[in-house]
CSV table of C-alpha atoms and ligand atoms in Angstrom, one decimal:
chain,number,residue,atom,x,y,z
A,1,MET,CA,-27.9,1.1,-8.0
A,2,ARG,CA,-28.2,-1.2,-5.8
A,3,ILE,CA,-25.5,-3.8,-7.2
A,4,LEU,CA,-25.3,-7.4,-6.9
A,5,ILE,CA,-21.3,-7.3,-7.4
A,6,CYS,CA,-21.0,-11.6,-7.4
A,7,GLY,CA,-17.8,-12.1,-6.8
A,8,GLY,CA,-16.9,-9.3,-5.7
A,9,ALA,CA,-13.8,-10.6,-3.3
A,10,GLY,CA,-11.4,-11.4,-5.9
A,11,PHE,CA,-8.8,-9.5,-8.1
A,12,ILE,CA,-10.7,-7.2,-9.9
A,13,GLY,CA,-14.5,-7.9,-8.4
A,14,SER,CA,-12.9,-5.8,-5.2
A,15,HIS,CA,-11.6,-2.9,-7.3
A,16,PHE,CA,-15.3,-2.6,-8.9
A,17,THR,CA,-16.9,-2.8,-5.4
A,18,ARG,CA,-14.7,0.1,-4.0
A,19,ILE,CA,-14.8,2.1,-7.6
A,20,ARG,CA,-18.7,1.7,-7.7
A,21,LEU,CA,-20.1,2.5,-3.7
A,22,ARG,CA,-17.0,5.6,-3.3
A,23,GLU,CA,-16.8,7.0,-6.2
A,24,HIS,CA,-20.9,6.5,-7.8
A,25,GLY,CA,-22.6,6.1,-4.2
A,26,ASP,CA,-23.8,2.6,-5.0
A,27,GLN,CA,-25.7,0.4,-2.7
A,28,VAL,CA,-23.4,-2.8,-3.2
A,29,VAL,CA,-24.2,-6.6,-2.0
A,30,VAL,CA,-21.3,-8.4,-3.1
A,31,LEU,CA,-22.2,-12.8,-3.0
A,32,ASP,CA,-18.2,-14.2,-2.8
A,33,LYS,CA,-18.1,-18.0,-2.5
A,34,LEU,CA,-14.4,-17.4,-0.9
A,35,THR,CA,-12.4,-19.8,-2.9
A,36,TYR,CA,-8.2,-19.6,-2.9
A,37,ALA,CA,-9.4,-16.5,-4.9
A,38,GLY,CA,-11.1,-14.4,-3.0
A,39,ARG,CA,-10.9,-12.3,0.3
A,40,GLU,CA,-12.2,-10.6,2.1
A,41,GLU,CA,-9.3,-8.5,3.5
A,42,ASN,CA,-9.3,-7.4,0.0
A,43,LEU,CA,-13.0,-5.6,0.9
A,44,ALA,CA,-11.2,-4.6,4.2
A,45,ASP,CA,-11.3,-0.6,4.1
A,46,LEU,CA,-15.3,-0.9,2.8
A,47,ARG,CA,-15.9,-2.7,6.0
A,48,GLY,CA,-18.8,-0.5,8.1
A,49,ASP,CA,-19.7,1.6,5.2
A,50,PRO,CA,-23.6,1.6,5.6
A,51,GLY,CA,-23.7,0.7,1.1
A,52,PHE,CA,-22.2,-1.9,1.6
A,53,SER,CA,-23.0,-6.2,3.2
A,54,PHE,CA,-21.7,-9.7,2.3
A,55,HIS,CA,-22.8,-12.4,1.6
A,56,ALA,CA,-20.8,-15.4,1.8
A,57,GLY,CA,-21.5,-18.6,-1.0
A,58,ALA,CA,-22.1,-19.4,-4.1
A,59,ILE,CA,-23.4,-18.3,-7.8
A,60,GLU,CA,-24.2,-21.9,-8.5
A,61,ASP,CA,-25.9,-22.3,-5.5
A,62,ALA,CA,-29.8,-21.3,-5.9
A,63,ALA,CA,-30.5,-21.1,-2.2
A,64,ALA,CA,-28.4,-18.3,-1.8
A,65,VAL,CA,-28.3,-16.1,-5.0
A,66,ARG,CA,-31.6,-16.0,-3.7
A,67,ALA,CA,-31.4,-14.6,-0.4
A,68,ALA,CA,-28.3,-11.9,-2.1
A,69,VAL,CA,-31.3,-10.8,-4.6
A,70,GLN,CA,-34.6,-10.6,-2.4
A,71,GLY,CA,-35.2,-8.9,0.3
A,72,ALA,CA,-37.6,-10.4,3.6
A,73,ASP,CA,-40.4,-10.1,1.4
A,74,GLY,CA,-40.0,-11.7,-1.5
A,75,GLN,CA,-39.2,-8.1,-4.0
A,76,ALA,CA,-36.1,-8.3,-5.5
A,77,ALA,CA,-33.4,-6.3,-3.0
A,78,VAL,CA,-30.5,-5.4,-5.9
A,79,ASP,CA,-31.5,-3.5,-9.5
A,80,ALA,CA,-28.3,-5.4,-11.3
A,81,ILE,CA,-26.2,-7.7,-11.3
A,82,VAL,CA,-22.7,-7.5,-11.9
A,83,ASN,CA,-20.3,-11.5,-12.4
A,84,PHE,CA,-17.2,-11.5,-11.6
A,85,ALA,CA,-17.8,-14.6,-10.4
A,86,ALA,CA,-15.6,-17.8,-12.1
A,87,GLU,CA,-12.6,-20.1,-11.7
A,88,THR,CA,-9.5,-17.7,-13.4
A,89,HIS,CA,-6.6,-19.4,-13.4
A,90,VAL,CA,-5.4,-20.9,-17.0
A,91,ASP,CA,-3.1,-23.4,-15.4
A,92,ARG,CA,-5.4,-24.8,-12.9
A,93,SER,CA,-7.9,-25.6,-15.7
A,94,ILE,CA,-5.3,-27.6,-17.9
A,95,SER,CA,-5.0,-29.4,-14.4
A,96,SER,CA,-9.1,-30.2,-13.4
A,97,SER,CA,-11.8,-28.6,-15.2
A,98,GLU,CA,-14.5,-29.4,-12.9
A,99,ASP,CA,-14.8,-26.3,-11.5
A,100,PHE,CA,-14.5,-23.7,-14.2
A,101,VAL,CA,-17.2,-25.8,-15.5
A,102,ASN,CA,-19.2,-25.5,-12.3
A,103,THR,CA,-18.9,-21.9,-11.5
A,104,ASN,CA,-18.2,-20.4,-15.0
A,105,VAL,CA,-20.9,-22.3,-17.0
A,106,VAL,CA,-23.0,-23.4,-13.6
A,107,GLY,CA,-23.2,-20.4,-12.0
A,108,THR,CA,-23.6,-18.0,-14.6
A,109,SER,CA,-27.3,-20.3,-15.5
A,110,VAL,CA,-28.1,-20.5,-11.7
A,111,LEU,CA,-27.7,-16.3,-12.0
A,112,LEU,CA,-29.2,-16.0,-15.1
A,113,ASP,CA,-32.0,-17.4,-13.9
A,114,ALA,CA,-32.0,-15.1,-10.8
A,115,ALA,CA,-31.8,-12.4,-12.5
A,116,LEU,CA,-35.1,-13.4,-15.0
A,117,ALA,CA,-37.0,-13.7,-12.1
A,118,HIS,CA,-37.0,-10.5,-11.6
A,119,ARG,CA,-36.2,-8.7,-15.1
A,120,LEU,CA,-33.3,-7.5,-13.2
A,121,ARG,CA,-30.6,-5.9,-15.4
A,122,TYR,CA,-27.3,-8.2,-16.0
A,123,VAL,CA,-23.5,-8.1,-16.8
A,124,GLN,CA,-21.4,-11.0,-17.8
A,125,VAL,CA,-17.6,-10.0,-17.8
A,126,SER,CA,-15.5,-12.2,-20.1
A,127,THR,CA,-12.5,-11.8,-20.6
A,128,ASP,CA,-10.5,-11.6,-24.7
A,129,GLU,CA,-9.0,-15.0,-24.7
A,130,VAL,CA,-12.6,-16.7,-25.9
A,131,TYR,CA,-11.2,-15.4,-29.2
A,132,GLY,CA,-8.7,-17.6,-29.1
A,133,SER,CA,-4.7,-16.5,-29.7
A,134,ILE,CA,-4.0,-13.9,-32.2
A,135,GLU,CA,-1.1,-13.6,-34.2
A,136,GLU,CA,-2.0,-10.1,-35.9
A,137,GLY,CA,-4.5,-7.6,-35.8
A,138,THR,CA,-6.6,-6.6,-33.1
A,139,PHE,CA,-10.5,-9.2,-32.1
A,140,THR,CA,-13.5,-6.7,-33.0
A,141,GLU,CA,-16.9,-7.7,-30.8
A,142,GLU,CA,-17.8,-9.5,-34.2
A,143,SER,CA,-14.6,-12.2,-34.4
A,144,PRO,CA,-15.9,-15.0,-33.7
A,145,LEU,CA,-15.2,-16.9,-30.1
A,146,ALA,CA,-12.5,-19.4,-29.9
A,147,PRO,CA,-11.0,-20.6,-27.6
A,148,SER,CA,-7.3,-22.5,-26.4
A,149,SER,CA,-8.2,-23.9,-23.1
A,150,PRO,CA,-11.0,-25.0,-20.2
A,151,TYR,CA,-10.5,-22.1,-19.1
A,152,SER,CA,-11.6,-19.5,-22.1
A,153,ALA,CA,-14.1,-22.2,-23.2
A,154,SER,CA,-16.0,-22.0,-19.9
A,155,LYS,CA,-16.4,-18.3,-20.1
A,156,ALA,CA,-17.1,-18.7,-23.2
A,157,GLY,CA,-20.2,-21.0,-22.8
A,158,ALA,CA,-21.3,-18.2,-20.1
A,159,ASP,CA,-21.0,-15.5,-23.1
A,160,LEU,CA,-22.6,-17.9,-25.5
A,161,LEU,CA,-25.3,-18.0,-21.9
A,162,VAL,CA,-25.9,-14.6,-21.5
A,163,GLN,CA,-26.6,-14.0,-25.1
A,164,SER,CA,-29.6,-16.9,-25.1
A,165,TYR,CA,-31.4,-14.6,-22.2
A,166,ALA,CA,-31.1,-11.5,-24.1
A,167,HIS,CA,-32.0,-13.1,-27.6
A,168,THR,CA,-34.9,-15.7,-25.6
A,169,HIS,CA,-36.2,-13.6,-23.1
A,170,GLY,CA,-35.3,-10.2,-24.1
A,171,LEU,CA,-33.3,-9.7,-20.1
A,172,HIS,CA,-31.3,-6.6,-20.3
A,173,THR,CA,-27.5,-8.4,-19.9
A,174,SER,CA,-24.4,-7.1,-21.6
A,175,ILE,CA,-21.1,-9.0,-21.7
A,176,ALA,CA,-17.6,-7.4,-20.5
A,177,ARG,CA,-14.3,-8.4,-22.5
A,178,GLY,CA,-11.6,-7.7,-20.8
A,179,SER,CA,-7.7,-7.8,-21.7
A,180,ASN,CA,-5.1,-9.1,-19.5
A,181,ASN,CA,-6.1,-7.4,-15.8
A,182,TYR,CA,-2.7,-5.7,-13.4
A,183,GLY,CA,-2.5,-4.5,-9.9
A,184,PRO,CA,-2.7,-4.7,-6.6
A,185,TYR,CA,-4.8,-7.8,-5.2
A,186,GLN,CA,-4.0,-9.9,-7.9
A,187,TYR,CA,-3.3,-13.3,-6.4
A,188,PRO,CA,0.2,-14.0,-7.1
A,189,GLU,CA,-0.2,-18.0,-9.3
A,190,LYS,CA,-0.6,-14.8,-11.9
A,191,LEU,CA,2.1,-13.7,-14.4
A,192,ILE,CA,2.7,-10.2,-12.7
A,193,PRO,CA,2.3,-10.6,-9.3
A,194,LEU,CA,4.5,-14.3,-9.3
A,195,MET,CA,6.7,-12.6,-10.7
A,196,VAL,CA,7.4,-9.5,-8.4
A,197,LEU,CA,7.2,-11.8,-5.4
A,198,ASN,CA,9.6,-14.1,-6.1
A,199,ALA,CA,11.7,-11.7,-7.4
A,200,LEU,CA,12.0,-9.6,-4.2
A,201,HIS,CA,12.4,-13.5,-2.5
A,202,GLY,CA,15.4,-14.0,-5.0
A,203,GLU,CA,13.8,-17.1,-6.1
A,204,ARG,CA,14.1,-17.8,-9.4
A,205,LEU,CA,11.4,-16.2,-11.7
A,206,PRO,CA,9.7,-19.5,-14.2
A,207,VAL,CA,9.4,-18.0,-17.9
A,208,TYR,CA,7.0,-20.4,-20.4
A,209,GLY,CA,8.7,-21.7,-23.5
A,210,ASP,CA,10.8,-19.1,-25.6
A,211,GLY,CA,8.4,-15.8,-23.5
A,212,LEU,CA,7.5,-14.4,-26.4
A,213,GLN,CA,4.0,-14.6,-25.5
A,214,VAL,CA,2.2,-11.8,-26.3
A,215,ARG,CA,-0.3,-10.3,-23.7
A,216,ASN,CA,-2.9,-6.7,-23.8
A,217,TRP,CA,-1.7,-4.8,-20.2
A,218,ILE,CA,-5.0,-3.3,-19.0
A,219,HIS,CA,-4.4,-1.6,-15.0
A,220,VAL,CA,-7.5,-3.5,-13.1
A,221,THR,CA,-9.0,0.4,-12.6
A,222,ASP,CA,-9.3,0.1,-15.7
A,223,PHE,CA,-11.2,-2.4,-16.4
A,224,ALA,CA,-13.9,-1.8,-12.9
A,225,ARG,CA,-14.2,1.7,-15.0
A,226,ALA,CA,-15.2,0.0,-18.7
A,227,ILE,CA,-17.3,-2.3,-16.8
A,228,GLY,CA,-19.4,-0.1,-14.7
A,229,CYS,CA,-19.6,2.4,-18.5
A,230,VAL,CA,-21.9,-0.4,-19.7
A,231,LEU,CA,-23.3,-1.1,-16.9
A,232,GLU,CA,-24.6,2.2,-17.1
A,233,SER,CA,-25.0,2.7,-20.6
A,234,GLY,CA,-24.1,-1.0,-22.2
A,235,ALA,CA,-27.1,-2.2,-24.5
A,236,PRO,CA,-29.1,-4.6,-24.3
A,237,GLY,CA,-27.9,-8.0,-25.2
A,238,GLU,CA,-25.1,-6.2,-26.7
A,239,VAL,CA,-20.1,-7.3,-26.7
A,240,TYR,CA,-17.6,-4.2,-25.4
A,241,ASN,CA,-14.3,-5.2,-25.5
A,242,ALA,CA,-11.6,-3.3,-23.0
A,243,GLY,CA,-7.9,-3.9,-24.5
A,244,GLY,CA,-5.7,-2.0,-22.4
A,245,PRO,CA,-3.8,0.6,-24.2
A,246,ASP,CA,-0.4,-1.5,-24.6
A,247,GLU,CA,1.1,-4.5,-25.4
A,248,CYS,CA,4.2,-6.2,-24.1
A,249,PRO,CA,5.9,-10.1,-24.5
A,250,ASN,CA,6.6,-11.7,-21.9
A,251,ILE,CA,10.1,-11.5,-21.4
A,252,GLU,CA,9.8,-8.0,-21.2
A,253,VAL,CA,7.6,-7.5,-17.9
A,254,VAL,CA,9.3,-10.2,-16.6
A,255,ARG,CA,12.6,-7.5,-17.2
A,256,ARG,CA,11.1,-4.6,-16.2
A,257,ILE,CA,10.1,-6.3,-13.4
A,258,ILE,CA,14.1,-7.2,-12.2
A,259,GLU,CA,14.8,-3.7,-12.5
A,260,LEU,CA,11.8,-2.7,-10.7
A,261,THR,CA,12.8,-4.8,-7.9
A,262,GLY,CA,16.8,-4.1,-8.2
A,263,ALA,CA,16.7,-8.4,-8.6
A,264,GLY,CA,19.3,-10.0,-11.7
A,265,ASP,CA,18.5,-11.4,-14.6
A,266,GLU,CA,20.3,-14.9,-13.2
A,267,LEU,CA,17.6,-15.9,-11.9
A,268,ILE,CA,15.2,-16.3,-14.9
A,269,GLU,CA,14.7,-19.6,-15.9
A,270,TYR,CA,12.6,-21.1,-18.8
A,271,VAL,CA,10.3,-23.7,-18.5
A,272,THR,CA,8.0,-25.9,-19.9
A,273,ASP,CA,5.3,-24.1,-22.2
A,274,ARG,CA,1.6,-24.1,-20.7
A,275,PRO,CA,0.0,-27.4,-23.1
A,276,GLY,CA,-2.1,-25.4,-25.9
A,277,HIS,CA,-0.2,-21.6,-24.8
A,278,ASP,CA,-1.9,-19.1,-26.2
A,279,ARG,CA,0.5,-16.9,-28.2
A,280,ARG,CA,-1.3,-13.5,-28.4
A,281,TYR,CA,-3.9,-11.4,-27.3
A,282,SER,CA,-5.2,-8.4,-28.8
A,283,LEU,CA,-8.7,-6.5,-28.7
A,284,SER,CA,-10.5,-3.4,-30.2
A,285,SER,CA,-11.6,-1.2,-28.2
A,286,GLU,CA,-13.6,1.5,-29.7
A,287,ARG,CA,-16.9,0.4,-28.9
A,288,VAL,CA,-16.8,0.6,-25.5
A,289,ARG,CA,-15.0,4.2,-26.0
A,290,GLY,CA,-17.9,4.7,-27.8
A,291,LEU,CA,-20.1,4.8,-24.3
A,292,GLY,CA,-17.1,7.5,-23.1
A,293,TRP,CA,-14.5,4.4,-21.5
A,294,GLU,CA,-10.8,5.6,-22.5
A,295,PRO,CA,-7.7,4.1,-20.2
A,296,ARG,CA,-6.9,5.9,-17.4
A,297,VAL,CA,-3.5,3.9,-17.1
A,298,ARG,CA,-0.2,3.7,-19.2
A,299,PHE,CA,1.9,0.0,-18.4
A,300,ALA,CA,5.0,2.2,-18.2
A,301,ASP,CA,3.7,3.5,-14.8
A,302,GLY,CA,1.2,1.3,-13.6
A,303,ILE,CA,3.8,-1.8,-13.6
A,304,GLY,CA,6.0,0.5,-11.4
A,305,GLU,CA,2.5,1.6,-9.4
A,306,THR,CA,2.4,-2.2,-8.8
A,307,VAL,CA,5.7,-3.4,-7.9
A,308,GLU,CA,5.4,-0.7,-4.6
A,309,TRP,CA,2.5,-1.9,-3.7
A,310,TYR,CA,3.5,-5.8,-3.7
A,311,ARG,CA,6.8,-4.5,-1.5
A,312,GLU,CA,4.5,-1.5,1.1
A,313,ASN,CA,1.2,-4.5,1.1
A,314,ARG,CA,3.7,-7.4,3.6
A,315,PRO,CA,0.5,-8.3,5.9
A,316,TRP,CA,-1.8,-9.1,2.2
A,317,TRP,CA,0.3,-11.9,0.6
A,318,GLU,CA,2.7,-13.2,3.7
A,319,PRO,CA,-0.3,-15.8,5.0
A,320,ILE,CA,-1.5,-16.7,1.2
A,321,ARG,CA,3.1,-17.7,0.4
A,322,SER,CA,2.8,-19.4,3.8
A,323,GLY,CA,-0.3,-21.6,2.9
A,324,ALA,CA,-1.9,-23.3,0.4
A,325,TYR,CA,-0.6,-22.0,-2.9
A,326,ARG,CA,3.1,-22.7,-1.1
A,327,GLU,CA,1.6,-26.4,-1.9
A,328,TYR,CA,0.2,-25.4,-5.7
A,329,TYR,CA,3.5,-23.6,-6.3
A,330,GLU,CA,5.3,-27.3,-5.5
A,331,ARG,CA,3.1,-28.8,-7.5
A,332,GLN,CA,2.8,-26.0,-10.8
A,333,TYR,CA,6.4,-25.2,-10.1
A,334,GLY,CA,8.9,-27.9,-8.6
A,335,ARG,CA,9.5,-30.5,-11.3
A,336,ALA,CA,10.4,-27.1,-13.8
A,337,LEU,CA,12.0,-25.5,-11.2
A,338,GLY,CA,14.1,-29.1,-9.7
B,401,NAD,P1,-9.9,-13.5,-8.7
B,401,NAD,O1,-9.6,-14.8,-9.2
B,401,NAD,O2,-8.9,-12.6,-8.3
B,401,NAD,O3,-11.0,-13.8,-8.4
B,401,NAD,C1,-12.7,-14.7,-8.0
B,401,NAD,C2,-13.9,-14.4,-7.3
B,401,NAD,O4,-14.6,-15.4,-7.6
B,401,NAD,C3,-13.2,-14.3,-5.9
B,401,NAD,O5,-13.3,-13.8,-4.5
B,401,NAD,C4,-13.3,-15.9,-5.8
B,401,NAD,O6,-13.6,-16.4,-4.3
B,401,NAD,C5,-15.4,-16.0,-6.7
B,401,NAD,N1,-15.4,-17.1,-6.4
B,401,NAD,C6,-14.5,-17.6,-7.3
B,401,NAD,N2,-16.0,-19.1,-7.6
B,401,NAD,C7,-16.6,-19.6,-7.2
B,401,NAD,C8,-18.3,-19.0,-6.8
B,401,NAD,N3,-18.4,-20.5,-7.0
B,401,NAD,N4,-19.4,-18.7,-6.4
B,401,NAD,C9,-19.2,-17.4,-5.4
B,401,NAD,N5,-17.7,-16.0,-6.3
B,401,NAD,C10,-17.6,-17.6,-6.4
B,401,NAD,O7,-10.7,-13.7,-10.8
B,401,NAD,P2,-10.3,-12.4,-11.6
B,401,NAD,O8,-9.1,-12.4,-11.7
B,401,NAD,O9,-10.5,-11.0,-9.9
B,401,NAD,O10,-11.1,-11.8,-12.4
B,401,NAD,C11,-13.0,-11.9,-12.3
B,401,NAD,C12,-13.0,-11.5,-13.8
B,401,NAD,O11,-13.4,-11.6,-14.8
B,401,NAD,C13,-13.3,-13.4,-13.8
B,401,NAD,O12,-14.7,-13.7,-14.4
B,401,NAD,C14,-13.0,-13.6,-15.4
B,401,NAD,O13,-13.0,-14.8,-15.6
B,401,NAD,C15,-12.9,-12.1,-15.6
B,401,NAD,N6,-11.3,-11.7,-16.4
B,401,NAD,C16,-9.9,-11.5,-15.7
B,401,NAD,C17,-9.2,-11.0,-16.3
B,401,NAD,C18,-7.5,-10.8,-15.2
B,401,NAD,O14,-6.6,-10.8,-16.5
B,401,NAD,N7,-7.9,-11.5,-14.0
B,401,NAD,C19,-8.8,-10.5,-17.9
B,401,NAD,C20,-10.7,-10.2,-17.9
B,401,NAD,C21,-11.3,-11.4,-17.7
B,402,DAU,O1,-6.9,-12.0,-21.1
B,402,DAU,C1,-6.9,-12.0,-19.9
B,402,DAU,C2,-7.5,-13.0,-18.9
B,402,DAU,O2,-6.1,-12.7,-18.4
B,402,DAU,C3,-8.0,-13.8,-18.0
B,402,DAU,O3,-9.3,-14.1,-18.4
B,402,DAU,C4,-7.4,-15.3,-16.9
B,402,DAU,O4,-8.9,-14.6,-15.9
B,402,DAU,C5,-5.7,-14.2,-16.2
B,402,DAU,O5,-5.7,-15.8,-15.9
B,402,DAU,C6,-4.8,-13.8,-17.2
B,402,DAU,O6,-5.0,-15.6,-18.0
B,402,DAU,P1,-3.1,-15.3,-18.7
B,402,DAU,O7,-3.0,-16.8,-18.9
B,402,DAU,O8,-2.5,-14.7,-20.2
B,402,DAU,O9,-2.9,-14.7,-17.7
B,402,DAU,P2,-1.2,-15.8,-16.7
B,402,DAU,O10,-1.2,-14.5,-15.7
B,402,DAU,O11,-2.2,-16.8,-16.0
B,402,DAU,O12,0.1,-15.6,-17.9
B,402,DAU,C7,0.5,-14.4,-18.7
B,402,DAU,C8,0.6,-15.2,-19.8
B,402,DAU,O13,2.1,-14.9,-18.6
B,402,DAU,C9,1.6,-15.6,-20.0
B,402,DAU,O14,1.4,-16.1,-21.5
B,402,DAU,C10,2.0,-17.2,-19.6
B,402,DAU,C11,2.7,-16.3,-18.7
B,402,DAU,N1,3.4,-17.4,-17.4
B,402,DAU,C12,2.4,-17.3,-17.1
B,402,DAU,C13,2.9,-17.6,-15.4
B,402,DAU,C14,1.6,-17.9,-14.5
B,402,DAU,C15,4.7,-18.0,-17.6
B,402,DAU,O15,5.6,-17.8,-18.9
B,402,DAU,N2,4.8,-17.9,-16.4
B,402,DAU,C16,4.9,-18.4,-15.3
B,402,DAU,O16,4.9,-18.9,-14.4
C-alpha cells in the first residue's frame, strides 16, 4: 500500500510509520508541520529507506496536501491517507483553542477533500476523549459524543466531518479512537514522560487535584497496530475503539515511576486541578478485536520499558527540555509549584 501519513513525525505517527515500513513493506509519505511536538529525529532511523519520503507542510494548507497526495501527472501518488496530525495537549487547548480548531477541524476538512478528489481510503485517528468522562463501565462506539475540553471538542468536530464524508459522498472512511498512549518518543508535556524526566532530575511531580483520575493506558505500538487493522479491514463509515488492557489512577502511575527511577515520594506535589478535568476514561474494544487485533503489552511491563527508554535516550529529550519546553513548563506550572 502507498500511504500518506499526516502527523507522522509525532509520537504515535512515528511508531505507525516505522511499523508500516518495516513490518508491512508499505510505501510511506509523511506530511508534518513539525510543530513543537513533531520532530524529524523521531523518524531518523527511517531516513534513506527507499519506501520513505518526508514533506514538511500543514494539513490545513491545501497546496501542501495536494503536493503530497498527487504525482507530477496529477494522478494520486498514494492509495490511503491516515491522519494523526493534530494539536494534542488538553492543557494547551485550555490556554487557547485557535490552533486546535485550525489543525484538528480545518486541517481534517482539507484532507477529506483531497481524499475525495482521488477517492482515497481515509483513516482518522481519534480519541476516547470525544465521549467525555465515565465514572463506571466502558464506552462503546455507540456512546454519544460529549467532549469536555476544547481539544476533545475539536477532535469530535473532526470525527463528525469524517462521518459526513462517508454518509454524503460514500467515501471509504474509518475512525480509530484510542485511549491514553504511552511509550518511547512521547513529548514530555504528557503525564508519563513529564513525571519520568522530572523524577530523573529530582524535580517536583505536579499531580492535578486528588490524583485519583483514571486513565486506560495503551502501549503506543498496540494502538499503532490497531490503526493498521482498521486501515486494512475497517468497514466504510465505521468507528473502532482501541483501549488498553489496564487502567490506573494517576497517583499510582506516579508512584510506580518513582519506584522505577529510584526517586522519593517527597517529590509529589498536589497542584490545582485542570479545569473541566475528566475523571475517568474507559473503552470497549470488541469491534476492533473482531478485525483480529489484541493488545500485546501490559502496563506493568510497558511502563518499565518506557522508563528505561527515557533513561537511555538522553540525546532525544535533552534539546527539548532546554528549549521552548522550558518556557511552556514555567508558564504551565510556575505558579502552582512556586
Ligand atoms: P503529537 O502531539 O505527539 O504529534 C502530533 C503531530 O502532528 C506532530 O508531529 C506535529 O508536528 C503534527 N502536526 C500538528 N499540527 C499539524 C498541522 N497543522 N499539519 C501537519 N502536521 C501537524 O500527537 P500524538 O500523541 O502522537 O497523537 C497523534 C494523534 O492521535 C492525534 O490525532 C491525537 O488526537 C490522537 N490520539 C492521541 C492519544 C495519546 O494518548 N497521545 C490517544 C488517542 C488519540
Ligand atoms: O485519552 C486519550 C488522550 O490522552 C489523547 O487524546 C490526548 O491527546 C492525550 O494528551 C491524553 O490526554 P490526557 O489529558 O488524558 O493526558 P495527559 O498526559 O495530559 O494527562 C493524563 C492524566 O494526568 C490526566 O488526568 C491529567 C493528569 N496530569 C497530567 C499532567 C501533564 C497530572 O496530574 N499532572 C500533569 O502534570
